[in-house]
Coordinates of C-alpha atoms in Angstrom, one line a residue:
M300 CA -70.5 93.1 129.8
I301 CA -70.3 96.8 130.9
R302 CA -73.2 98.2 132.1
L303 CA -73.0 102.4 133.1
R304 CA -75.0 105.1 134.1
I305 CA -75.5 107.9 132.1
P306 CA -76.7 111.7 133.2
I307 CA -79.7 112.8 131.1
A308 CA -79.3 116.7 130.5
C309 CA -82.4 118.4 128.6
L310 CA -82.7 120.5 126.1
L311 CA -85.7 122.4 125.5
L312 CA -86.9 124.5 122.1
L313 CA -89.7 126.7 122.9
L314 CA -91.9 128.9 121.4
V315 CA -94.2 131.6 123.2
L316 CA -95.8 134.2 121.3
L317 CA -96.1 137.6 124.0
G318 CA -98.3 140.9 123.8
S319 CA -53.5 144.0 135.0
A320 CA -56.8 141.9 135.1
G321 CA -58.0 142.2 138.8
A322 CA -56.3 146.0 139.5
A323 CA -59.4 148.7 140.2
Q324 CA -59.3 152.3 139.1
A325 CA -60.3 155.4 140.9
Q326 CA -61.1 158.7 140.9
E327 CA -61.3 161.2 143.1
G328 CA -61.8 165.4 143.3
D329 CA -64.3 167.4 144.4
G330 CA -65.7 165.3 147.5
L331 CA -66.0 162.6 144.8
T332 CA -64.5 158.4 144.7
L333 CA -65.1 156.7 142.1
T334 CA -63.9 153.1 142.2
A335 CA -64.8 150.0 140.0
V336 CA -63.5 146.7 138.9
A337 CA -64.8 145.2 135.8
G338 CA -64.8 140.9 135.4
F339 CA -63.6 138.8 137.9
D340 CA -60.3 140.1 139.0
G341 CA -60.4 141.6 135.0
H342 CA -61.1 138.3 134.1
Y343 CA -64.1 137.4 131.7
K344 CA -64.3 134.9 129.0
E345 CA -65.4 135.4 125.1
E346 CA -69.0 135.5 124.4
Q347 CA -70.3 136.0 128.5
W348 CA -70.8 138.5 129.8
V349 CA -68.9 141.5 132.3
P350 CA -70.3 142.0 135.7
I351 CA -68.8 145.4 136.5
H352 CA -69.0 146.0 140.7
V353 CA -68.5 149.8 141.0
A354 CA -68.1 152.1 144.3
V355 CA -68.9 155.4 144.7
A356 CA -68.7 157.5 147.8
N357 CA -70.2 161.4 147.5
S358 CA -69.1 164.1 150.5
G359 CA -70.0 167.0 148.1
E360 CA -72.9 168.9 146.5
P361 CA -75.4 166.2 145.5
I362 CA -75.6 164.3 142.2
E363 CA -78.1 163.2 140.0
G364 CA -77.3 161.6 137.2
E365 CA -76.5 157.7 135.8
L366 CA -73.4 154.9 135.7
R367 CA -72.6 154.9 131.9
V368 CA -70.7 152.0 130.0
A369 CA -70.5 151.8 126.4
T370 CA -69.3 149.0 124.2
G371 CA -68.1 148.4 120.6
S372 CA -68.0 151.7 118.3
N373 CA -69.9 153.4 116.0
P374 CA -68.5 152.7 112.9
T375 CA -69.0 148.7 113.4
N376 CA -72.2 150.0 113.8
N377 CA -72.5 146.9 117.4
R378 CA -71.9 150.2 119.7
V379 CA -73.9 149.6 122.8
V380 CA -74.3 152.2 125.8
Y381 CA -74.8 150.2 129.2
T382 CA -76.3 152.2 132.4
S383 CA -77.3 152.4 136.0
P384 CA -79.2 155.5 137.5
V385 CA -77.3 156.6 140.7
S386 CA -78.6 158.9 142.5
L387 CA -75.3 160.5 145.5
P388 CA -76.8 163.0 148.0
T389 CA -74.4 164.7 150.1
Q390 CA -72.2 162.0 152.5
S391 CA -73.2 158.9 150.5
D392 CA -72.1 155.8 149.8
K393 CA -73.8 153.2 146.9
R394 CA -72.6 150.1 145.4
V395 CA -73.6 149.7 141.9
S396 CA -73.6 146.6 140.1
L397 CA -74.0 146.2 135.6
Y398 CA -73.0 144.2 132.9
V399 CA -72.1 144.6 130.1
Y400 CA -71.7 142.2 127.2
V401 CA -68.2 142.8 125.8
P402 CA -68.4 142.1 121.2
G403 CA -64.9 140.9 119.7
F404 CA -61.1 141.7 121.2
T405 CA -61.4 144.5 124.0
R406 CA -58.6 146.0 126.4
D407 CA -60.8 147.7 128.8
L408 CA -63.5 149.4 129.5
D409 CA -64.3 152.9 130.3
L410 CA -67.1 153.5 133.3
L411 CA -68.7 157.1 133.1
L412 CA -70.4 159.2 135.8
V413 CA -72.6 161.4 134.8
D414 CA -74.9 164.3 135.2
E415 CA -78.1 165.2 134.3
R416 CA -77.2 167.7 132.4
G417 CA -75.1 164.5 130.7
D418 CA -72.0 166.2 132.2
T419 CA -69.5 163.4 133.0
V420 CA -68.3 163.9 136.0
A421 CA -66.0 161.3 136.5
R422 CA -64.0 159.0 134.3
V423 CA -62.7 155.5 135.3
E424 CA -60.5 152.8 133.1
M425 CA -61.5 149.6 133.4
P426 CA -58.5 146.8 132.2
L427 CA -59.6 143.2 131.2
R428 CA -58.3 139.8 130.3
R429 CA -60.1 137.9 127.5
L430 CA -59.9 134.6 127.8
S431 CA -61.0 131.6 125.3
R432 CA -64.2 130.0 125.9
Q433 CA -62.4 126.7 126.4
A434 CA -60.2 128.4 128.8
L435 CA -60.4 127.1 132.9
L436 CA -61.4 130.3 135.2
Y437 CA -60.8 129.8 139.0
G438 CA -62.4 131.8 141.3
V439 CA -60.8 132.6 145.1
V440 CA -62.9 134.3 147.7
G441 CA -61.4 135.3 150.4
D442 CA -61.2 138.3 153.6
E443 CA -57.7 137.0 153.7
P444 CA -54.6 137.1 151.3
V445 CA -54.7 133.7 149.7
A446 CA -52.0 132.4 147.3
L447 CA -52.8 129.7 145.0
D448 CA -51.9 131.0 141.5
L449 CA -51.0 127.3 141.1
L450 CA -53.8 126.5 139.8
E451 CA -53.2 128.3 137.0
N452 CA -51.0 124.4 136.0
V453 CA -54.2 123.3 136.9
T454 CA -55.7 123.2 133.3
G455 CA -57.5 120.4 133.5
G456 CA -56.7 119.2 130.0
R457 CA -58.1 122.8 128.4
G458 CA -54.8 124.3 127.5
D459 CA -54.9 127.9 130.0
A460 CA -56.2 128.6 133.2
A461 CA -56.4 132.2 135.1
V462 CA -57.0 132.9 138.7
A463 CA -59.6 135.4 139.8
Y464 CA -58.8 136.7 143.3
V465 CA -62.7 138.4 144.1
G466 CA -63.9 140.3 147.1
I467 CA -67.3 138.7 147.8
E468 CA -69.3 141.7 147.7
Q469 CA -68.2 141.2 143.5
L470 CA -70.0 138.4 143.0
P471 CA -72.7 138.7 140.4
E472 CA -76.5 138.7 141.6
A473 CA -77.4 137.7 137.8
P474 CA -77.3 134.5 137.5
A475 CA -76.2 134.3 134.2
A476 CA -73.5 136.7 134.7
W477 CA -71.8 134.1 136.4
N478 CA -70.6 131.7 133.1
S479 CA -67.6 133.0 133.3
L480 CA -66.7 131.6 136.1
D481 CA -65.9 127.4 136.6
V482 CA -64.7 126.9 139.8
L483 CA -65.6 129.2 143.0
I484 CA -63.3 128.5 145.9
F485 CA -63.6 130.2 149.6
T486 CA -61.4 129.8 152.0
N487 CA -61.7 132.1 155.8
V488 CA -64.5 135.0 154.6
D489 CA -68.1 135.0 155.8
S490 CA -70.2 133.5 153.3
G491 CA -72.9 135.0 155.6
R492 CA -72.4 138.3 154.1
L493 CA -74.0 136.7 149.8
S494 CA -77.6 138.7 149.8
P495 CA -80.3 137.0 149.6
A496 CA -79.7 137.1 145.4
Q497 CA -75.7 136.3 145.2
R498 CA -76.8 132.9 146.8
E499 CA -79.9 132.4 144.0
A500 CA -76.9 133.5 141.7
L501 CA -74.9 130.8 143.2
R502 CA -76.9 127.7 143.4
A503 CA -77.8 128.5 140.0
W504 CA -74.6 128.1 138.7
V505 CA -73.8 124.6 140.6
S506 CA -77.0 123.5 139.5
L507 CA -75.6 124.5 135.8
G508 CA -71.8 122.7 135.9
G509 CA -70.3 125.2 138.7
Q510 CA -68.2 123.2 141.1
L511 CA -68.3 125.1 144.6
V512 CA -65.3 124.5 146.4
V513 CA -65.9 125.4 150.4
A514 CA -62.4 124.8 152.1
G515 CA -62.2 124.7 156.3
G516 CA -59.5 125.8 158.4
S517 CA -59.5 128.2 161.5
G518 CA -61.8 130.4 160.1
W519 CA -64.1 127.3 158.7
Q520 CA -67.7 128.6 160.8
Q521 CA -67.9 131.0 158.9
T522 CA -66.9 129.4 155.5
A523 CA -69.1 127.3 155.9
A524 CA -72.5 129.6 157.0
A525 CA -74.3 129.7 153.3
F526 CA -73.9 126.6 152.7
M527 CA -74.4 123.8 155.4
E528 CA -77.5 122.0 154.3
D529 CA -75.3 121.5 150.6
L530 CA -72.2 120.5 151.7
P531 CA -71.4 117.1 151.5
V532 CA -70.3 116.6 155.4
T533 CA -71.7 118.3 158.7
P534 CA -68.3 120.0 159.7
T535 CA -68.1 119.4 163.5
G536 CA -64.9 121.3 165.0
S537 CA -61.6 121.8 164.4
A538 CA -58.1 119.5 165.4
T539 CA -54.6 119.6 165.1
V540 CA -53.4 116.7 163.9
D541 CA -49.5 115.6 163.7
D542 CA -49.5 113.8 160.0
L543 CA -51.3 113.4 157.4
P544 CA -50.1 110.0 156.1
S545 CA -52.8 109.0 154.0
L546 CA -53.2 112.0 151.8
S547 CA -49.8 112.2 151.1
L548 CA -49.1 108.6 150.3
Q549 CA -52.5 108.6 147.7
L550 CA -51.5 112.5 146.1
G551 CA -47.9 111.2 146.0
A552 CA -45.8 113.7 147.3
P553 CA -44.7 114.1 150.5
F554 CA -45.0 117.2 152.8
R555 CA -43.1 120.3 152.4
D556 CA -43.8 121.7 155.9
P557 CA -43.8 119.2 159.0
G558 CA -47.0 119.5 161.1
P559 CA -49.0 119.7 163.4
Y560 CA -51.5 120.4 160.9
L561 CA -55.5 122.1 161.5
V562 CA -57.6 119.7 159.6
T563 CA -61.2 120.1 160.0
E564 CA -63.1 117.3 161.5
S565 CA -66.7 116.5 160.0
N566 CA -68.6 113.6 159.1
L567 CA -70.4 112.8 156.1
R568 CA -73.3 113.6 155.1
A569 CA -74.3 112.5 151.4
G570 CA -72.0 112.2 148.2
E571 CA -68.3 110.5 148.7
T572 CA -65.9 110.9 150.2
L573 CA -62.7 111.6 147.7
L574 CA -59.6 112.3 150.5
H575 CA -59.9 110.9 153.6
E576 CA -57.4 109.9 156.8
D577 CA -58.8 107.0 158.5
G578 CA -61.9 107.7 157.9
L579 CA -62.1 111.6 158.6
P580 CA -63.6 113.4 155.5
L581 CA -60.2 115.1 154.1
L582 CA -62.5 116.2 150.0
A583 CA -66.2 115.7 149.9
R584 CA -68.0 116.0 146.9
L585 CA -71.9 116.2 146.7
A586 CA -73.2 116.2 143.5
H587 CA -76.1 119.0 142.5
G588 CA -77.6 119.0 138.7
R589 CA -75.0 119.0 136.4
G590 CA -72.3 120.9 139.1
A591 CA -71.1 119.9 142.4
I592 CA -70.4 121.2 145.9
Y593 CA -66.9 120.0 147.8
Y594 CA -65.9 120.3 151.2
L595 CA -62.4 120.7 151.7
A596 CA -61.2 120.2 155.1
L597 CA -57.7 121.9 154.9
D598 CA -57.2 125.5 154.7
P599 CA -55.5 125.9 151.0
N600 CA -53.6 128.7 152.2
A601 CA -51.6 127.0 155.0
A602 CA -50.0 123.9 155.9
P603 CA -49.7 121.3 153.9
L604 CA -51.4 122.1 151.1
L605 CA -48.8 125.7 150.5
D606 CA -46.5 125.0 148.4
W607 CA -46.8 121.6 148.6
A608 CA -46.3 119.8 145.1
G609 CA -49.5 117.7 145.9
S610 CA -51.5 120.4 145.9
E611 CA -52.4 120.7 142.0
Q612 CA -53.0 116.7 142.3
L613 CA -55.1 117.9 144.7
W614 CA -57.3 120.1 142.2
E615 CA -57.4 118.2 139.4
R616 CA -59.1 115.7 141.3
I617 CA -62.1 118.9 141.2
V618 CA -61.2 120.1 137.4
K619 CA -61.8 116.4 135.8
Q620 CA -65.3 116.5 137.0
L621 CA -66.2 119.5 135.3
P622 CA -68.9 118.7 133.0
E623 CA -68.7 119.3 128.6
T624 CA -71.3 121.1 127.7
P625 CA -71.5 121.3 123.9
A626 CA -72.0 124.9 122.0
W627 CA -75.2 124.0 120.9
T628 CA -76.8 123.6 124.3
Q629 CA -75.6 127.3 124.9
G630 CA -77.9 129.4 123.1
P631 CA -78.2 130.2 119.2
R632 CA -74.8 130.7 117.6
N633 CA -76.4 131.5 113.8
S634 CA -77.6 135.3 114.0
Y635 CA -79.1 135.2 110.6
S636 CA -81.1 131.7 111.3
A637 CA -81.4 133.3 114.7
G638 CA -82.9 136.4 113.0
Q639 CA -85.0 134.5 110.7
A640 CA -86.9 132.8 113.4
V641 CA -87.9 135.7 115.6
T642 CA -89.3 137.8 113.2
R643 CA -91.5 135.7 111.1
L644 CA -94.7 136.2 112.9
A645 CA -97.4 134.2 111.6
S646 CA -99.2 138.3 111.0
L647 CA -96.5 139.9 109.2
I648 CA -96.4 136.6 106.4
L649 CA -97.5 138.5 103.0
P650 CA -100.7 137.1 101.3
S651 CA -99.8 134.0 99.0
T652 CA -99.5 134.2 95.2
L653 CA -102.7 132.9 94.5
W654 CA -105.0 135.6 96.9
L655 CA -102.6 138.5 95.1
S656 CA -103.4 137.1 91.4
L657 CA -107.6 136.9 92.7
F658 CA -106.9 140.4 94.0
I659 CA -105.6 141.5 90.7
F660 CA -107.5 139.2 87.9
F661 CA -111.1 140.1 89.9
Y662 CA -109.2 143.9 90.0
V663 CA -109.2 143.4 85.8
I664 CA -112.6 142.0 85.7
V665 CA -114.2 144.9 87.3
I666 CA -112.3 148.0 86.3
G667 CA -112.3 146.7 82.3
P668 CA -115.8 144.2 81.2
V669 CA -118.3 144.8 84.5
N670 CA -117.6 148.5 84.8
Y671 CA -118.4 148.9 80.8
L672 CA -121.4 146.3 80.6
V673 CA -122.9 148.6 83.4
L674 CA -122.5 151.9 81.9
R675 CA -123.8 150.9 79.0
R676 CA -126.7 149.3 80.5
L677 CA -127.7 152.5 82.1
G678 CA -127.2 154.6 78.9
R679 CA -123.7 156.9 80.4
R680 CA -120.9 155.5 78.5
E681 CA -119.3 158.8 78.8
L682 CA -119.4 158.7 82.8
A683 CA -116.3 156.0 82.6
W684 CA -113.8 159.2 82.8
L685 CA -114.9 159.0 86.4
S686 CA -115.8 155.6 87.6
I687 CA -112.7 154.2 86.0
P688 CA -110.1 156.7 88.9
A689 CA -113.4 156.2 91.4
L690 CA -112.9 152.2 90.9
V691 CA -109.0 152.9 91.1
I692 CA -109.0 154.5 94.0
F693 CA -111.3 152.2 95.5
F694 CA -109.6 149.4 95.1
S695 CA -106.3 151.5 96.1
V696 CA -107.7 152.2 99.5
L697 CA -109.3 148.6 99.7
A698 CA -105.8 146.7 99.3
Y699 CA -104.2 149.2 101.3
V700 CA -106.4 149.0 104.5
T701 CA -106.4 144.7 104.0
G702 CA -102.4 145.1 104.1
F703 CA -102.1 147.0 106.9
R704 CA -104.9 144.9 108.4
L705 CA -103.2 141.7 107.4
R706 CA -99.6 143.2 109.5
G707 CA -101.7 143.7 112.2
N708 CA -102.4 146.8 114.5
D709 CA -101.0 145.3 117.8
V710 CA -97.6 145.6 118.9
I711 CA -95.5 142.2 119.5
V712 CA -93.0 140.6 121.4
N713 CA -91.6 137.6 119.9
Q714 CA -90.0 135.4 122.1
M715 CA -88.3 132.1 121.3
A716 CA -86.2 130.2 123.7
V717 CA -84.1 127.3 123.9
T718 CA -83.5 126.3 127.6
F719 CA -80.6 123.9 129.1
G720 CA -80.4 122.3 132.3
R721 CA -79.6 118.2 133.8
V722 CA -82.5 115.9 134.2
D723 CA -83.7 116.3 138.3
G724 CA -81.8 119.3 138.6
E725 CA -83.2 122.1 139.7
Q726 CA -82.6 125.0 137.6
M727 CA -81.8 125.7 133.4
H728 CA -80.2 127.9 131.8
V729 CA -82.6 130.1 129.4
S730 CA -81.8 131.7 126.6
S731 CA -83.9 134.1 124.6
L732 CA -84.8 135.6 121.5
L733 CA -86.4 138.5 121.3
G734 CA -88.6 140.5 118.3
L735 CA -90.4 143.5 118.8
Y736 CA -92.7 144.5 115.9
S737 CA -94.4 147.5 115.6
P738 CA -97.0 148.3 113.1
S739 CA -95.9 152.2 112.9
R740 CA -92.4 154.6 113.1
S741 CA -92.3 154.5 116.8
T742 CA -90.4 154.4 120.2
Y743 CA -90.4 151.6 123.0
D744 CA -89.3 151.6 126.6
V745 CA -89.2 147.3 126.9
R746 CA -89.3 146.5 130.7
L747 CA -87.8 143.0 131.8
P748 CA -87.1 141.1 135.3
S749 CA -83.6 142.8 136.6
D750 CA -82.1 138.7 136.6
V751 CA -82.5 138.8 133.0
L752 CA -79.6 140.6 130.4
V753 CA -79.8 140.9 127.4
R754 CA -78.9 143.0 124.6
P755 CA -79.4 144.1 120.9
F756 CA -77.7 141.7 118.0
N757 CA -77.6 141.9 114.4
R758 CA -79.7 139.5 112.9
D759 CA -77.9 140.0 109.2
G760 CA -74.7 139.3 110.3
G761 CA -72.7 136.6 111.0
T762 CA -72.0 136.9 115.1
M763 CA -74.7 138.0 117.6
S764 CA -72.7 141.0 118.7
G765 CA -74.5 143.4 116.7
A766 CA -76.6 146.4 118.0
G767 CA -79.9 147.8 118.0
N768 CA -81.6 150.7 117.3
L769 CA -82.2 151.4 120.8
Q770 CA -80.9 154.7 123.6
A771 CA -79.4 152.4 126.4
V772 CA -79.7 149.2 128.5
E773 CA -80.7 150.4 131.1
R774 CA -80.7 147.8 134.8
G775 CA -82.5 149.2 137.6
G776 CA -85.0 147.9 140.2
D777 CA -85.2 146.3 136.4
T778 CA -83.8 146.0 133.3
T779 CA -84.7 148.4 130.6
L780 CA -84.1 148.8 127.0
R781 CA -84.4 152.6 126.7
R782 CA -85.8 154.3 123.7
V783 CA -86.1 151.4 121.2
R784 CA -86.2 153.4 118.1
V785 CA -88.7 150.6 115.3
D786 CA -89.5 151.4 111.9
V787 CA -93.4 151.3 110.2
S788 CA -93.9 147.4 110.4
G789 CA -90.3 146.4 111.7
V790 CA -89.2 144.5 114.1
E791 CA -85.7 145.2 115.7
T792 CA -84.6 141.9 117.7
F793 CA -81.9 141.1 120.9
V794 CA -81.5 138.5 123.2
A795 CA -81.5 137.5 126.7
E796 CA -80.0 135.5 129.1
S797 CA -81.2 133.8 132.3
Y798 CA -81.8 131.1 134.7
A799 CA -85.7 129.9 135.4
P800 CA -86.6 126.7 137.5
L801 CA -86.4 123.1 135.6
P802 CA -89.4 121.1 134.1
A803 CA -90.3 118.5 136.6
F804 CA -88.4 115.7 134.0
T805 CA -86.9 112.6 136.1
G806 CA -84.9 110.0 134.0
E807 CA -82.5 107.5 134.3
A808 CA -80.7 105.7 131.6
A809 CA -78.2 103.2 131.4
L810 CA -76.1 101.5 128.6
E811 CA -75.2 98.0 127.8
L812 CA -71.4 97.2 126.1
E813 CA -71.0 93.9 124.9
S814 CA -68.9 93.1 122.4
S815 CA -71.1 93.0 119.3
G816 CA -72.5 96.1 120.5
G817 CA -75.2 97.6 123.7
R818 CA -78.6 98.3 124.4
L819 CA -79.9 101.9 125.4
E820 CA -82.4 101.4 127.9
V821 CA -83.3 105.4 129.6
R822 CA -87.3 105.5 131.7
L823 CA -88.6 109.1 132.0
Q824 CA -91.1 111.0 133.7
N825 CA -92.9 114.0 132.9
N826 CA -94.3 115.6 136.6
D827 CA -94.8 118.7 134.9
T828 CA -97.4 120.9 133.6
M829 CA -96.1 120.8 130.1
T830 CA -96.2 118.3 126.9
L831 CA -92.7 117.9 125.3
E832 CA -93.6 117.8 121.9
N833 CA -91.7 115.5 119.2
A834 CA -89.0 114.7 121.8
G835 CA -86.1 112.7 121.5
L836 CA -82.8 111.1 122.7
L837 CA -79.6 112.0 121.3
F838 CA -76.6 110.0 122.9
G839 CA -73.1 111.1 120.4
S840 CA -74.7 110.5 116.3
V841 CA -77.4 108.0 117.6
F842 CA -80.9 109.4 118.1
A843 CA -83.9 108.0 119.9
K844 CA -87.8 108.8 118.6
V845 CA -89.6 109.5 122.4
G846 CA -93.0 111.2 120.7
D847 CA -95.2 113.1 123.2
L848 CA -94.6 113.2 126.6
A849 CA -97.5 115.0 128.1
P850 CA -97.9 115.8 131.4
G851 CA -97.9 112.6 134.2
E852 CA -96.4 110.6 131.2
S853 CA -93.7 107.8 132.0
R854 CA -92.0 106.2 129.2
T855 CA -89.9 103.2 128.8
V856 CA -87.1 103.9 125.2
T857 CA -84.7 100.8 124.4
Q858 CA -82.1 101.8 121.3
T859 CA -79.9 99.3 120.2
L860 CA -76.1 99.9 119.3
T861 CA -73.8 98.7 116.5
T862 CA -70.0 97.8 118.1
R863 CA -68.9 101.5 116.2
Q864 CA -71.8 103.4 117.9
A865 CA -71.4 101.2 121.1
A866 CA -67.4 102.5 121.0
A867 CA -68.2 105.9 120.1
V868 CA -70.3 106.6 123.0
A869 CA -68.7 105.5 125.3
G870 CA -65.1 106.8 124.2
L871 CA -63.8 103.2 123.5
S872 CA -61.8 102.0 120.9
S873 CA -60.3 98.6 120.5
T874 CA -56.6 100.3 119.7
G875 CA -57.0 102.7 122.7
A876 CA -57.2 105.7 120.8
A877 CA -57.6 108.9 123.0
P878 CA -61.7 110.2 123.0
T879 CA -63.3 111.4 119.9
F880 CA -66.0 114.6 119.3
V881 CA -69.1 113.2 117.3
G882 CA -70.8 115.8 115.1
A883 CA -70.4 119.1 114.7
A884 CA -74.1 120.3 114.1
P885 CA -75.9 116.5 115.7
L886 CA -79.4 118.1 115.9
N887 CA -79.9 118.8 111.7
A888 CA -79.9 115.1 110.6
F889 CA -83.0 114.6 113.1
Y890 CA -84.7 118.0 112.4
A891 CA -88.1 115.7 110.8
D892 CA -88.6 114.2 114.1
L893 CA -88.1 117.3 116.4
L894 CA -90.5 119.2 114.2
G895 CA -92.7 116.8 113.6
T896 CA -92.6 117.6 109.7
T897 CA -90.4 117.7 106.6
T898 CA -92.7 121.2 106.0
F899 CA -89.6 123.0 107.1
Y900 CA -90.4 126.4 104.6
D901 CA -93.7 125.8 104.1
D902 CA -95.1 126.1 107.6
P903 CA -95.6 129.1 108.8
D904 CA -95.4 127.6 112.3
V905 CA -92.5 124.8 112.2
F906 CA -90.5 127.4 109.9
P907 CA -89.6 129.5 113.2
R908 CA -89.0 126.1 114.7
F909 CA -87.0 125.4 112.3
Q910 CA -84.6 128.1 112.1
L911 CA -84.2 128.3 115.5
L912 CA -82.9 125.0 115.3
E913 CA -80.2 125.9 112.8
S914 CA -79.3 129.4 114.8
L915 CA -78.1 126.4 117.3
N916 CA -75.6 124.8 114.9
S917 CA -72.0 125.6 114.3
Y918 CA -69.9 124.4 112.2
D919 CA -66.8 126.0 113.5
G920 CA -65.9 122.7 115.4
S921 CA -67.1 124.4 118.7
G922 CA -70.1 122.0 118.7
R923 CA -68.4 118.9 118.4
V924 CA -70.0 116.2 121.7
L925 CA -67.3 114.4 123.5
A926 CA -68.0 111.1 122.9
S927 CA -66.0 110.5 125.8
Q928 CA -68.8 111.3 128.5
A929 CA -71.5 109.7 127.4
A930 CA -73.9 112.1 127.3
L931 CA -77.5 111.7 127.0
F932 CA -79.4 114.5 126.0
L933 CA -83.5 114.3 125.8
V934 CA -84.5 116.5 123.6
G935 CA -87.8 118.3 122.7

């Protein structure tokens, strides 16, 4: 019998109704210096946000204006302008961050500094290198030159890897802008310079699967300054050793450079030791949610790790811990279904055919027989030429007023959100659909918190990259959608990304495998104030119904697995074949359980939720579940 402990991920579907890469370019002139870099050292991943970090200094005439970046193009109707206001008095020096969503294949972006008259004062071209979502991106933060190009060879089976060298000031303050990074390495840099917003964003990134590596060496104290409470070890000092034979033996490669070597001494505080030398932790790991924080007691830019054949094997130990995240957990991908979900408001639903038929029947009866009988009783049938037009006008006004009131007089922001995190974790990723309804033709400013990244999308197309009717997406103290134009009874749609505290769910799961199949046992506890409705457990191609999980309620769910199911979800087979994938759209077989009904199209409350589920499905293969990870999802 094999008994496995299984991590539990949590996917919540919420419906709420609310009233050369890396080379920075610079332009100088008239006392103005403008420098900018896009992405992480110029790198970014498809379908992810691109951070842009701008440094601008002015020793000339004062300038009041804005920084402006446009993506897409007008001919393809996906042009979006992202802006940030900037005030530049004489002798000023400022740093500004923007976040843009880049559609399609984009090799560079233009940053404009525009004054209050709308004239372009300065322009910078920022090169970009696009990576696929499956590529591996390392970020290296260090004040001294670091040579870690070898990481491009450590792909973790993903086929492609890239290394981005970034300054500590270039780390984003918006959590969703970190999603392109997979591994972040701090070495010989003062991490205490991280702003509070950067620290919170980094913590959220780790909680959702990021791998943070804090390195030792001569500058171990300042490198670990911001992470002391989260490290798996407690550093106590540094020492020189003549040799590290156990490290060389464990990674199967002799050192190129002879000792002595500088090692940071520490005691294991929590987590696990992956590599050690006579009990001294050389590489330790502590899980934080779906991600982890590592402590490397050696300087990766010094002997013995520098230019050592075993370095790639060392980093492979870290990369293999990266969690697989199916695309269907990361938010809507089918924009047509997403648009159907967010624009279907109960107040906008037309009257049924029965009510329309009754209205027409009553209209015909009144304007015909009733009108005739009344006039005949009064003996004034000649007044029909007045009563008929009057009745037509009356019913027309009645139909207009009734229809207008049914459509509603209030501006509505409809929000539907898909959230994903690890049970027992701290943060969850929130992908929100926003629909702005207006009863009349008008223009609005829509304000969101500064850590929310938002863009328009085309709800009628096949992708999420379309543009909406707005002037710009502005990031100042808040994130603001400027001058959103909405037609009469129209709905303008947007998609937003953010992070939020995870609801207080806890749970444990165990899988027992036997020759005749298996048995899955899950214990769940809802410590939150919200009820998780129609919950279920998704395990490969197996779905176990949980039902409603009320605040304070605990539940134990047991599911028997067939031999085939047990082998598939554990990535096992009698032939020793490679790990398999389970399902391109794993939720669609369980809609009735998740929605609590089979009347997806007829129920006005269920239909938007059904379309939200549909928007998560991906039929291009990117939504597959990796069976070998035996990941368990709590869905509700």
